[in-house]
Amino acid sequence: MFDDLDLTELRRRPGVKWSHVAADVLPAWIADMDFPSPPPVRAALAESLDDLGYPAWDDHPESNPLRTAYAERMHRRYGLAVDPAHVREFTELIQGLQAILHVATRPGDAVAIHTPTYPPFVETLADMDRRLVPIPMIESAGGWGFDAARLAEDVARYGCRALVLVNPQNPTGRVFRRDELTAIAEVAERHDLLVIADEIHAELVHDPHRHVPFASLGPEAAARTVTLTSATKAFNLAGLRCSVAHVGDRRVREALAAQPPLLFGEVSALGVVATLAAWRDGDDWLAEARATLARNRALVAGALPPGLRHRPPEAGYLAWLDCRDLGTGPDPAAFFLDEARVLLSSGPAFGPGGEGFARLNFATSRPILEDILHRLRDAVRRRG
């Protein structure tokens, strides 16, 4: 199913990935899969078209079935007990992040985050006048990691109020180990940090790696953590705008409750329907998608041109490409667009540490991915 993608049909899609490129360009940038949506999701949405009125939980957010469904999924997949009463819905993860920062921090506050990082996080901190304190991702013989001692020093030096923990990390694809998360938890406790854990790629972790929810580290960690997640990445549902936040920090729960109830909007009923169908009936589709991504991951690792380095991601479908040895400048995505007619994500947009890098999305069919890799190799060969 995932290799039966017609290029002509893809180019007719109205979504941002395919509609924003010229007819001779292959898009491999934004984190959307090309794969068809899960059949249970399509069936649930089709059935819902018979009733597009107000949902049963309208004006009663505590009755939204997403809250229980999220708790059930966390227990089933990670053995983590979650109180559904502490779950809140947002239209997307970025809105959730902004809402939490809005009620839990103030303009000028310092917020730590591993860098390079997802561009909307960089933009959010700038737009909200929060000071970015980078935790540099460091490449070593063992892969990507970070200096926990420097994290502790910088949190103290800059007086950080919060830490945005993206795990699995985007763009490096690193799945943080339990000891690394424990080190972060110790820093958070020592300096009373709110931890905002973006775990949206957790269900796309490649074997033998395992995702450890930050809130599962213990009661102290759970009590200062807001976990943000969604079915959108694992099940390719981004356009339906539906995410959840498990608000373990009592102070943040109270601050959110003090806001007007509709200040942050409400999720679409169709987004709820799709998420429920994905979480409850979509695991067969997810297993096939994960197998396809694992194969594509290996294909990328074996077919990149000489001089272009990367560490195969431990999660997800995004390869962080180190192009610094190619001499293509701070933004190699521009070179590959001009010379290969392949659109990659621009490394500098990911903030500190992004210069000289580009990000490749390999969630597509094998023939399309092979064409992308051929174009990249040919462009590097011509450059000499």
mmCIF file of C-alpha atoms in Angstrom:
data_model
loop_
_atom_site.group_PDB
_atom_site.id
_atom_site.type_symbol
_atom_site.label_atom_id
_atom_site.label_comp_id
_atom_site.label_asym_id
_atom_site.label_seq_id
_atom_site.Cartn_x
_atom_site.Cartn_y
_atom_site.Cartn_z
ATOM 1 C CA MET A 1 0.000 0.000 0.000
ATOM 2 C CA PHE A 2 2.731 2.485 0.918
ATOM 3 C CA ASP A 3 4.712 1.981 -2.285
ATOM 4 C CA ASP A 4 1.670 2.321 -4.563
ATOM 5 C CA LEU A 5 1.917 6.105 -4.768
ATOM 6 C CA ASP A 6 1.287 7.786 -8.105
ATOM 7 C CA LEU A 7 3.502 10.829 -8.633
ATOM 8 C CA THR A 8 0.921 12.550 -10.817
ATOM 9 C CA GLU A 9 -1.724 12.123 -8.135
ATOM 10 C CA LEU A 10 0.636 13.382 -5.436
ATOM 11 C CA ARG A 11 1.269 16.540 -7.451
ATOM 12 C CA ARG A 12 -2.488 17.185 -7.496
ATOM 13 C CA ARG A 13 -2.709 17.192 -3.706
ATOM 14 C CA PRO A 14 -3.705 20.582 -2.242
ATOM 15 C CA GLY A 15 -1.617 20.235 0.926
ATOM 16 C CA VAL A 16 1.438 22.382 1.531
ATOM 17 C CA LYS A 17 4.020 19.663 0.870
ATOM 18 C CA TRP A 18 3.204 19.153 -2.810
ATOM 19 C CA SER A 19 1.374 22.342 -3.772
ATOM 20 C CA HIS A 20 4.276 24.671 -2.944
ATOM 21 C CA VAL A 21 6.825 23.233 -5.384
ATOM 22 C CA ALA A 22 7.372 23.552 -9.112
ATOM 23 C CA ALA A 23 6.392 20.655 -11.363
ATOM 24 C CA ASP A 24 9.996 19.422 -11.681
ATOM 25 C CA VAL A 25 10.755 19.507 -7.926
ATOM 26 C CA LEU A 26 10.441 16.566 -5.549
ATOM 27 C CA PRO A 27 9.413 17.779 -2.060
ATOM 28 C CA ALA A 28 11.204 16.141 0.865
ATOM 29 C CA TRP A 29 10.876 18.842 3.473
ATOM 30 C CA ILE A 30 7.864 19.336 5.776
ATOM 31 C CA ALA A 31 7.076 16.472 8.176
ATOM 32 C CA ASP A 32 4.076 15.029 6.331
ATOM 33 C CA MET A 33 3.950 11.446 5.109
ATOM 34 C CA ASP A 34 2.891 10.755 1.528
ATOM 35 C CA PHE A 35 1.129 7.597 2.690
ATOM 36 C CA PRO A 36 -2.683 7.305 2.535
ATOM 37 C CA SER A 37 -4.546 7.868 5.778
ATOM 38 C CA PRO A 38 -5.371 4.797 7.888
ATOM 39 C CA PRO A 39 -8.541 3.028 6.689
ATOM 40 C CA PRO A 40 -10.173 3.138 10.173
ATOM 41 C CA VAL A 41 -9.699 6.912 10.207
ATOM 42 C CA ARG A 42 -11.182 7.329 6.738
ATOM 43 C CA ALA A 43 -14.142 5.142 7.670
ATOM 44 C CA ALA A 44 -14.780 7.021 10.912
ATOM 45 C CA LEU A 45 -14.636 10.382 9.158
ATOM 46 C CA ALA A 46 -17.003 9.203 6.417
ATOM 47 C CA GLU A 47 -19.519 8.034 9.009
ATOM 48 C CA SER A 48 -19.243 11.345 10.841
ATOM 49 C CA LEU A 49 -20.326 13.286 7.765
ATOM 50 C CA ASP A 50 -23.923 12.311 8.565
ATOM 51 C CA ASP A 51 -23.838 14.590 11.605
ATOM 52 C CA LEU A 52 -21.739 17.759 11.535
ATOM 53 C CA GLY A 53 -23.617 19.445 14.346
ATOM 54 C CA TYR A 54 -22.346 20.331 17.790
ATOM 55 C CA PRO A 55 -20.495 17.411 19.412
ATOM 56 C CA ALA A 56 -21.849 15.701 22.524
ATOM 57 C CA TRP A 57 -19.058 17.240 24.582
ATOM 58 C CA ASP A 58 -19.801 20.811 23.476
ATOM 59 C CA ASP A 59 -19.581 23.152 26.493
ATOM 60 C CA HIS A 60 -18.449 20.152 28.566
ATOM 61 C CA PRO A 61 -14.755 19.676 27.764
ATOM 62 C CA GLU A 62 -14.371 17.263 30.657
ATOM 63 C CA SER A 63 -16.556 14.869 28.634
ATOM 64 C CA ASN A 64 -14.324 14.930 25.559
ATOM 65 C CA PRO A 65 -13.510 11.242 24.854
ATOM 66 C CA LEU A 66 -9.940 12.160 23.900
ATOM 67 C CA ARG A 67 -9.032 12.426 27.557
ATOM 68 C CA THR A 68 -9.832 8.837 28.400
ATOM 69 C CA ALA A 69 -8.472 7.590 25.069
ATOM 70 C CA TYR A 70 -5.130 9.279 25.718
ATOM 71 C CA ALA A 71 -4.935 7.780 29.210
ATOM 72 C CA GLU A 72 -5.739 4.324 27.831
ATOM 73 C CA ARG A 73 -3.106 4.590 25.116
ATOM 74 C CA MET A 74 -0.375 5.747 27.502
ATOM 75 C CA HIS A 75 -1.124 2.855 29.833
ATOM 76 C CA ARG A 76 -1.261 0.324 27.005
ATOM 77 C CA ARG A 77 1.950 1.413 25.296
ATOM 78 C CA TYR A 78 4.107 2.572 28.215
ATOM 79 C CA GLY A 79 2.461 1.272 31.385
ATOM 80 C CA LEU A 80 1.991 4.874 32.529
ATOM 81 C CA ALA A 81 -1.064 5.726 34.619
ATOM 82 C CA VAL A 82 -2.507 9.086 33.560
ATOM 83 C CA ASP A 83 -5.435 10.916 35.174
ATOM 84 C CA PRO A 84 -7.849 11.845 32.345
ATOM 85 C CA ALA A 85 -8.959 14.836 34.400
ATOM 86 C CA HIS A 86 -5.499 16.345 33.847
ATOM 87 C CA VAL A 87 -5.714 16.085 30.048
ATOM 88 C CA ARG A 88 -6.595 19.079 27.923
ATOM 89 C CA GLU A 89 -7.170 19.413 24.169
ATOM 90 C CA PHE A 90 -5.501 21.899 21.811
ATOM 91 C CA THR A 91 -5.802 22.369 18.080
ATOM 92 C CA GLU A 92 -2.131 21.544 17.532
ATOM 93 C CA LEU A 93 1.014 21.016 19.515
ATOM 94 C CA ILE A 94 2.374 24.515 18.862
ATOM 95 C CA GLN A 95 -0.821 26.066 20.198
ATOM 96 C CA GLY A 96 -0.465 23.910 23.286
ATOM 97 C CA LEU A 97 3.125 25.030 23.756
ATOM 98 C CA GLN A 98 2.172 28.682 23.386
ATOM 99 C CA ALA A 99 -0.729 28.366 25.807
ATOM 100 C CA ILE A 100 1.478 26.732 28.431
ATOM 101 C CA LEU A 101 4.216 29.345 28.014
ATOM 102 C CA HIS A 102 1.567 32.074 28.170
ATOM 103 C CA VAL A 103 0.242 31.014 31.578
ATOM 104 C CA ALA A 104 3.460 29.646 33.125
ATOM 105 C CA THR A 105 6.133 32.157 32.046
ATOM 106 C CA ARG A 106 6.451 35.851 31.369
ATOM 107 C CA PRO A 107 8.067 37.959 28.622
ATOM 108 C CA GLY A 108 11.807 37.994 29.124
ATOM 109 C CA ASP A 109 11.882 34.621 30.888
ATOM 110 C CA ALA A 110 14.562 32.174 29.801
ATOM 111 C CA VAL A 111 13.502 28.847 28.296
ATOM 112 C CA ALA A 112 15.983 26.047 27.611
ATOM 113 C CA ILE A 113 15.675 23.730 24.615
ATOM 114 C CA HIS A 114 17.942 21.282 22.817
ATOM 115 C CA THR A 115 19.232 22.819 19.595
ATOM 116 C CA PRO A 116 18.971 22.616 16.669
ATOM 117 C CA THR A 117 15.220 22.292 17.083
ATOM 118 C CA TYR A 118 11.896 22.389 15.282
ATOM 119 C CA PRO A 119 11.652 25.854 13.618
ATOM 120 C CA PRO A 120 8.188 26.756 15.050
ATOM 121 C CA PHE A 121 9.685 26.375 18.538
ATOM 122 C CA VAL A 122 12.419 28.875 17.678
ATOM 123 C CA GLU A 123 9.796 31.211 16.221
ATOM 124 C CA THR A 124 7.449 30.787 19.203
ATOM 125 C CA LEU A 125 10.094 31.801 21.725
ATOM 126 C CA ALA A 126 10.986 34.859 19.639
ATOM 127 C CA ASP A 127 7.347 35.846 19.058
ATOM 128 C CA MET A 128 6.528 35.481 22.767
ATOM 129 C CA ASP A 129 9.665 37.338 23.898
ATOM 130 C CA ARG A 130 11.077 34.348 25.755
ATOM 131 C CA ARG A 131 14.870 34.035 25.791
ATOM 132 C CA LEU A 132 16.151 30.905 24.091
ATOM 133 C CA VAL A 133 18.815 29.119 26.110
ATOM 134 C CA PRO A 134 20.260 26.491 23.757
ATOM 135 C CA ILE A 135 21.241 23.023 24.941
ATOM 136 C CA PRO A 136 23.548 22.079 22.052
ATOM 137 C CA MET A 137 23.140 18.636 20.574
ATOM 138 C CA ILE A 138 26.666 17.227 20.256
ATOM 139 C CA GLU A 139 27.718 14.545 17.795
ATOM 140 C CA SER A 140 30.156 11.919 19.014
ATOM 141 C CA ALA A 141 31.170 8.406 18.039
ATOM 142 C CA GLY A 142 28.081 7.128 19.845
ATOM 143 C CA GLY A 143 25.681 9.458 18.042
ATOM 144 C CA TRP A 144 23.906 12.640 19.058
ATOM 145 C CA GLY A 145 23.811 13.645 22.715
ATOM 146 C CA PHE A 146 24.196 16.648 25.021
ATOM 147 C CA ASP A 147 26.300 17.809 27.958
ATOM 148 C CA ALA A 148 24.188 17.434 31.107
ATOM 149 C CA ALA A 149 26.703 19.397 33.179
ATOM 150 C CA ARG A 150 26.504 22.345 30.795
ATOM 151 C CA LEU A 151 22.703 22.120 30.891
ATOM 152 C CA ALA A 152 22.796 22.470 34.675
ATOM 153 C CA GLU A 153 25.234 25.396 34.488
ATOM 154 C CA ASP A 154 23.257 27.276 31.835
ATOM 155 C CA VAL A 155 19.921 26.760 33.571
ATOM 156 C CA ALA A 156 21.423 28.303 36.702
ATOM 157 C CA ARG A 157 23.319 31.054 34.880
ATOM 158 C CA TYR A 158 20.342 32.288 32.862
ATOM 159 C CA GLY A 159 17.652 31.608 35.458
ATOM 160 C CA CYS A 160 15.542 29.390 33.217
ATOM 161 C CA ARG A 161 11.877 29.057 34.123
ATOM 162 C CA ALA A 162 11.085 26.194 31.753
ATOM 163 C CA LEU A 163 12.664 23.550 29.575
ATOM 164 C CA VAL A 164 11.109 22.392 26.316
ATOM 165 C CA LEU A 165 12.105 18.747 25.946
ATOM 166 C CA VAL A 166 11.605 17.386 22.433
ATOM 167 C CA ASN A 167 11.902 13.610 22.728
ATOM 168 C CA PRO A 168 12.403 11.987 20.268
ATOM 169 C CA GLN A 169 14.467 14.984 19.277
ATOM 170 C CA ASN A 170 13.727 16.863 16.068
ATOM 171 C CA PRO A 171 15.744 17.188 13.817
ATOM 172 C CA THR A 172 18.465 14.738 14.920
ATOM 173 C CA GLY A 173 16.057 11.863 15.533
ATOM 174 C CA ARG A 174 17.718 11.063 18.870
ATOM 175 C CA VAL A 175 15.705 9.029 21.404
ATOM 176 C CA PHE A 176 16.911 10.107 24.825
ATOM 177 C CA ARG A 177 17.913 7.292 27.177
ATOM 178 C CA ARG A 178 16.560 6.918 30.689
ATOM 179 C CA ASP A 179 19.820 8.103 32.287
ATOM 180 C CA GLU A 180 19.788 11.260 30.154
ATOM 181 C CA LEU A 181 16.190 11.969 31.099
ATOM 182 C CA THR A 182 17.000 11.331 34.755
ATOM 183 C CA ALA A 183 19.810 13.891 34.547
ATOM 184 C CA ILE A 184 17.354 16.410 33.097
ATOM 185 C CA ALA A 185 14.843 15.599 35.842
ATOM 186 C CA GLU A 186 17.479 16.249 38.521
ATOM 187 C CA VAL A 187 18.257 19.658 37.014
ATOM 188 C CA ALA A 188 14.542 20.447 36.777
ATOM 189 C CA GLU A 189 13.966 19.580 40.425
ATOM 190 C CA ARG A 190 17.016 21.520 41.631
ATOM 191 C CA HIS A 191 15.956 24.680 39.779
ATOM 192 C CA ASP A 192 12.149 24.233 39.919
ATOM 193 C CA LEU A 193 11.841 24.036 36.132
ATOM 194 C CA LEU A 194 8.610 23.392 34.333
ATOM 195 C CA VAL A 195 9.298 20.663 31.756
ATOM 196 C CA ILE A 196 7.205 20.877 28.581
ATOM 197 C CA ALA A 197 7.738 17.498 26.930
ATOM 198 C CA ASP A 198 6.963 17.288 23.216
ATOM 199 C CA GLU A 199 6.591 13.537 22.611
ATOM 200 C CA ILE A 200 4.765 13.688 19.284
ATOM 201 C CA HIS A 201 7.201 11.312 17.515
ATOM 202 C CA ALA A 202 7.154 8.720 20.321
ATOM 203 C CA GLU A 203 5.164 6.125 18.369
ATOM 204 C CA LEU A 204 7.661 6.167 15.491
ATOM 205 C CA VAL A 205 10.711 4.934 17.428
ATOM 206 C CA HIS A 206 12.846 2.439 15.501
ATOM 207 C CA ASP A 207 14.009 -0.839 17.040
ATOM 208 C CA PRO A 208 15.882 -1.470 19.276
ATOM 209 C CA HIS A 209 15.274 1.945 20.800
ATOM 210 C CA ARG A 210 12.451 2.565 23.253
ATOM 211 C CA HIS A 211 10.634 5.745 24.175
ATOM 212 C CA VAL A 212 10.569 6.667 27.861
ATOM 213 C CA PRO A 213 7.875 9.261 28.695
ATOM 214 C CA PHE A 214 9.413 11.963 30.856
ATOM 215 C CA ALA A 215 6.425 11.849 33.212
ATOM 216 C CA SER A 216 7.124 8.145 33.853
ATOM 217 C CA LEU A 217 10.377 8.905 35.702
ATOM 218 C CA GLY A 218 8.546 9.269 38.996
ATOM 219 C CA PRO A 219 6.057 11.395 40.936
ATOM 220 C CA GLU A 220 8.402 14.396 41.226
ATOM 221 C CA ALA A 221 9.051 14.513 37.489
ATOM 222 C CA ALA A 222 5.394 13.950 36.651
ATOM 223 C CA ALA A 223 4.326 16.787 38.961
ATOM 224 C CA ARG A 224 6.353 19.374 37.038
ATOM 225 C CA THR A 225 5.706 18.100 33.510
ATOM 226 C CA VAL A 226 3.287 19.007 30.746
ATOM 227 C CA THR A 227 3.336 16.335 28.046
ATOM 228 C CA LEU A 228 2.287 17.425 24.562
ATOM 229 C CA THR A 229 1.402 14.870 21.922
ATOM 230 C CA SER A 230 -0.922 14.045 19.057
ATOM 231 C CA ALA A 231 -1.804 11.286 16.617
ATOM 232 C CA THR A 232 -0.879 13.579 13.747
ATOM 233 C CA LYS A 233 2.725 12.480 13.146
ATOM 234 C CA ALA A 234 2.340 8.739 13.644
ATOM 235 C CA PHE A 235 -0.916 8.534 11.654
ATOM 236 C CA ASN A 236 -0.430 11.418 9.169
ATOM 237 C CA LEU A 237 -3.340 13.592 10.328
ATOM 238 C CA ALA A 238 -1.758 17.045 10.672
ATOM 239 C CA GLY A 239 -4.496 18.875 8.760
ATOM 240 C CA LEU A 240 -7.146 17.804 11.266
ATOM 241 C CA ARG A 241 -5.618 20.016 13.972
ATOM 242 C CA CYS A 242 -6.017 17.955 17.113
ATOM 243 C CA SER A 243 -3.578 17.439 19.983
ATOM 244 C CA VAL A 244 -3.613 16.822 23.716
ATOM 245 C CA ALA A 245 -1.669 18.006 26.726
ATOM 246 C CA HIS A 246 -1.348 16.028 29.932
ATOM 247 C CA VAL A 247 -0.857 18.780 32.519
ATOM 248 C CA GLY A 248 0.881 17.123 35.429
ATOM 249 C CA ASP A 249 1.929 20.409 37.021
ATOM 250 C CA ARG A 250 -0.805 21.607 39.385
ATOM 251 C CA ARG A 251 0.255 25.243 39.030
ATOM 252 C CA VAL A 252 -0.195 25.112 35.265
ATOM 253 C CA ARG A 253 -3.574 23.365 35.582
ATOM 254 C CA GLU A 254 -4.803 26.123 37.876
ATOM 255 C CA ALA A 255 -3.443 28.843 35.591
ATOM 256 C CA LEU A 256 -5.187 27.326 32.565
ATOM 257 C CA ALA A 257 -8.432 26.937 34.510
ATOM 258 C CA ALA A 258 -8.317 30.633 35.372
ATOM 259 C CA GLN A 259 -8.450 31.596 31.681
ATOM 260 C CA PRO A 260 -11.725 32.149 29.789
ATOM 261 C CA PRO A 261 -12.822 28.658 28.680
ATOM 262 C CA LEU A 262 -12.692 29.373 24.942
ATOM 263 C CA LEU A 263 -9.634 31.622 24.902
ATOM 264 C CA PHE A 264 -7.550 28.948 23.189
ATOM 265 C CA GLY A 265 -10.388 27.680 20.987
ATOM 266 C CA GLU A 266 -11.734 24.152 20.734
ATOM 267 C CA VAL A 267 -10.646 21.169 18.695
ATOM 268 C CA SER A 268 -12.741 20.133 15.727
ATOM 269 C CA ALA A 269 -15.151 17.260 16.234
ATOM 270 C CA LEU A 270 -13.654 15.621 13.124
ATOM 271 C CA GLY A 271 -10.185 15.887 14.625
ATOM 272 C CA VAL A 272 -11.446 14.072 17.708
ATOM 273 C CA VAL A 273 -13.117 11.382 15.602
ATOM 274 C CA ALA A 274 -9.944 10.808 13.576
ATOM 275 C CA THR A 275 -7.695 10.676 16.627
ATOM 276 C CA LEU A 276 -9.949 8.203 18.421
ATOM 277 C CA ALA A 277 -10.056 5.954 15.360
ATOM 278 C CA ALA A 278 -6.275 6.106 14.974
ATOM 279 C CA TRP A 279 -5.532 5.328 18.615
ATOM 280 C CA ARG A 280 -8.124 2.591 18.963
ATOM 281 C CA ASP A 281 -8.114 0.891 15.544
ATOM 282 C CA GLY A 282 -5.067 2.127 13.630
ATOM 283 C CA ASP A 283 -2.244 0.011 15.024
ATOM 284 C CA ASP A 284 -2.133 -2.402 12.056
ATOM 285 C CA TRP A 285 -1.686 0.549 9.713
ATOM 286 C CA LEU A 286 0.945 1.992 12.047
ATOM 287 C CA ALA A 287 2.896 -1.266 12.072
ATOM 288 C CA GLU A 288 3.023 -1.301 8.267
ATOM 289 C CA ALA A 289 4.015 2.361 8.172
ATOM 290 C CA ARG A 290 6.804 1.773 10.686
ATOM 291 C CA ALA A 291 8.131 -1.173 8.665
ATOM 292 C CA THR A 292 8.165 0.974 5.519
ATOM 293 C CA LEU A 293 9.937 3.803 7.327
ATOM 294 C CA ALA A 294 12.546 1.400 8.702
ATOM 295 C CA ARG A 295 13.236 0.164 5.184
ATOM 296 C CA ASN A 296 13.452 3.719 3.822
ATOM 297 C CA ARG A 297 15.729 4.701 6.690
ATOM 298 C CA ALA A 298 18.150 1.958 5.661
ATOM 299 C CA LEU A 299 17.861 3.009 2.020
ATOM 300 C CA VAL A 300 18.863 6.570 2.894
ATOM 301 C CA ALA A 301 21.807 5.370 4.985
ATOM 302 C CA GLY A 302 23.135 3.304 2.090
ATOM 303 C CA ALA A 303 22.569 5.696 -0.791
ATOM 304 C CA LEU A 304 23.636 9.182 0.276
ATOM 305 C CA PRO A 305 26.409 10.725 -1.843
ATOM 306 C CA PRO A 306 30.012 10.784 -0.578
ATOM 307 C CA GLY A 307 30.718 13.769 1.631
ATOM 308 C CA LEU A 308 27.151 14.028 2.877
ATOM 309 C CA ARG A 309 27.026 12.570 6.402
ATOM 310 C CA HIS A 310 24.193 11.672 8.720
ATOM 311 C CA ARG A 311 23.258 9.517 11.674
ATOM 312 C CA PRO A 312 20.243 7.321 10.898
ATOM 313 C CA PRO A 313 17.429 8.696 13.062
ATOM 314 C CA GLU A 314 16.419 6.582 16.039
ATOM 315 C CA ALA A 315 12.827 7.691 15.536
ATOM 316 C CA GLY A 316 10.678 9.212 12.843
ATOM 317 C CA TYR A 317 11.152 9.741 9.136
ATOM 318 C CA LEU A 318 13.437 12.762 9.027
ATOM 319 C CA ALA A 319 17.158 12.480 8.265
ATOM 320 C CA TRP A 320 19.393 15.305 9.541
ATOM 321 C CA LEU A 321 22.016 15.700 6.806
ATOM 322 C CA ASP A 322 25.447 17.124 7.571
ATOM 323 C CA CYS A 323 26.520 18.868 4.361
ATOM 324 C CA ARG A 324 29.414 20.880 5.776
ATOM 325 C CA ASP A 325 32.065 18.836 3.948
ATOM 326 C CA LEU A 326 30.375 19.549 0.613
ATOM 327 C CA GLY A 327 31.100 23.260 0.760
ATOM 328 C CA THR A 328 27.508 24.186 -0.089
ATOM 329 C CA GLY A 329 27.389 27.042 2.419
ATOM 330 C CA PRO A 330 25.263 27.638 5.508
ATOM 331 C CA ASP A 331 22.017 26.596 3.771
ATOM 332 C CA PRO A 332 22.666 23.505 1.623
ATOM 333 C CA ALA A 333 18.918 23.116 1.020
ATOM 334 C CA ALA A 334 19.199 26.035 -1.411
ATOM 335 C CA PHE A 335 21.960 24.215 -3.315
ATOM 336 C CA PHE A 336 19.960 20.997 -3.596
ATOM 337 C CA LEU A 337 16.847 22.848 -4.725
ATOM 338 C CA ASP A 338 18.794 24.582 -7.503
ATOM 339 C CA GLU A 339 20.997 21.683 -8.550
ATOM 340 C CA ALA A 340 18.950 18.570 -7.736
ATOM 341 C CA ARG A 341 15.392 19.945 -7.882
ATOM 342 C CA VAL A 342 14.761 18.433 -4.461
ATOM 343 C CA LEU A 343 13.269 20.582 -1.695
ATOM 344 C CA LEU A 344 14.780 19.837 1.718
ATOM 345 C CA SER A 345 14.203 21.687 4.984
ATOM 346 C CA SER A 346 16.658 24.514 5.571
ATOM 347 C CA GLY A 347 19.096 23.774 8.396
ATOM 348 C CA PRO A 348 19.537 27.373 9.618
ATOM 349 C CA ALA A 349 15.784 27.559 10.301
ATOM 350 C CA PHE A 350 16.355 25.070 13.139
ATOM 351 C CA GLY A 351 18.302 27.645 15.126
ATOM 352 C CA PRO A 352 21.770 27.317 16.685
ATOM 353 C CA GLY A 353 23.641 24.356 15.234
ATOM 354 C CA GLY A 354 21.641 24.253 12.004
ATOM 355 C CA GLU A 355 24.084 25.939 9.644
ATOM 356 C CA GLY A 356 25.505 23.562 7.059
ATOM 357 C CA PHE A 357 22.683 21.040 7.579
ATOM 358 C CA ALA A 358 19.462 20.135 5.778
ATOM 359 C CA ARG A 359 16.608 17.811 6.732
ATOM 360 C CA LEU A 360 15.283 15.083 4.442
ATOM 361 C CA ASN A 361 11.789 13.585 4.772
ATOM 362 C CA PHE A 362 11.842 9.946 3.629
ATOM 363 C CA ALA A 363 8.172 9.074 4.331
ATOM 364 C CA THR A 364 7.314 8.317 0.718
ATOM 365 C CA SER A 365 7.296 5.384 -1.667
ATOM 366 C CA ARG A 366 10.490 3.534 -2.503
ATOM 367 C CA PRO A 367 10.527 4.655 -6.174
ATOM 368 C CA ILE A 368 10.120 8.324 -5.221
ATOM 369 C CA LEU A 369 12.752 8.082 -2.501
ATOM 370 C CA GLU A 370 15.169 6.389 -4.906
ATOM 371 C CA ASP A 371 14.638 9.248 -7.359
ATOM 372 C CA ILE A 372 15.290 11.801 -4.589
ATOM 373 C CA LEU A 373 18.523 10.081 -3.574
ATOM 374 C CA HIS A 374 19.634 9.741 -7.197
ATOM 375 C CA ARG A 375 19.119 13.473 -7.721
ATOM 376 C CA LEU A 376 21.122 14.306 -4.592
ATOM 377 C CA ARG A 377 24.002 12.054 -5.652
ATOM 378 C CA ASP A 378 23.989 13.467 -9.175
ATOM 379 C CA ALA A 379 24.087 17.054 -7.913
ATOM 380 C CA VAL A 380 27.064 16.278 -5.650
ATOM 381 C CA ARG A 381 28.867 14.444 -8.488
ATOM 382 C CA ARG A 382 28.445 17.390 -10.853
ATOM 383 C CA ARG A 383 29.785 19.722 -8.176
ATOM 384 C CA GLY A 384 32.931 17.599 -8.104
#
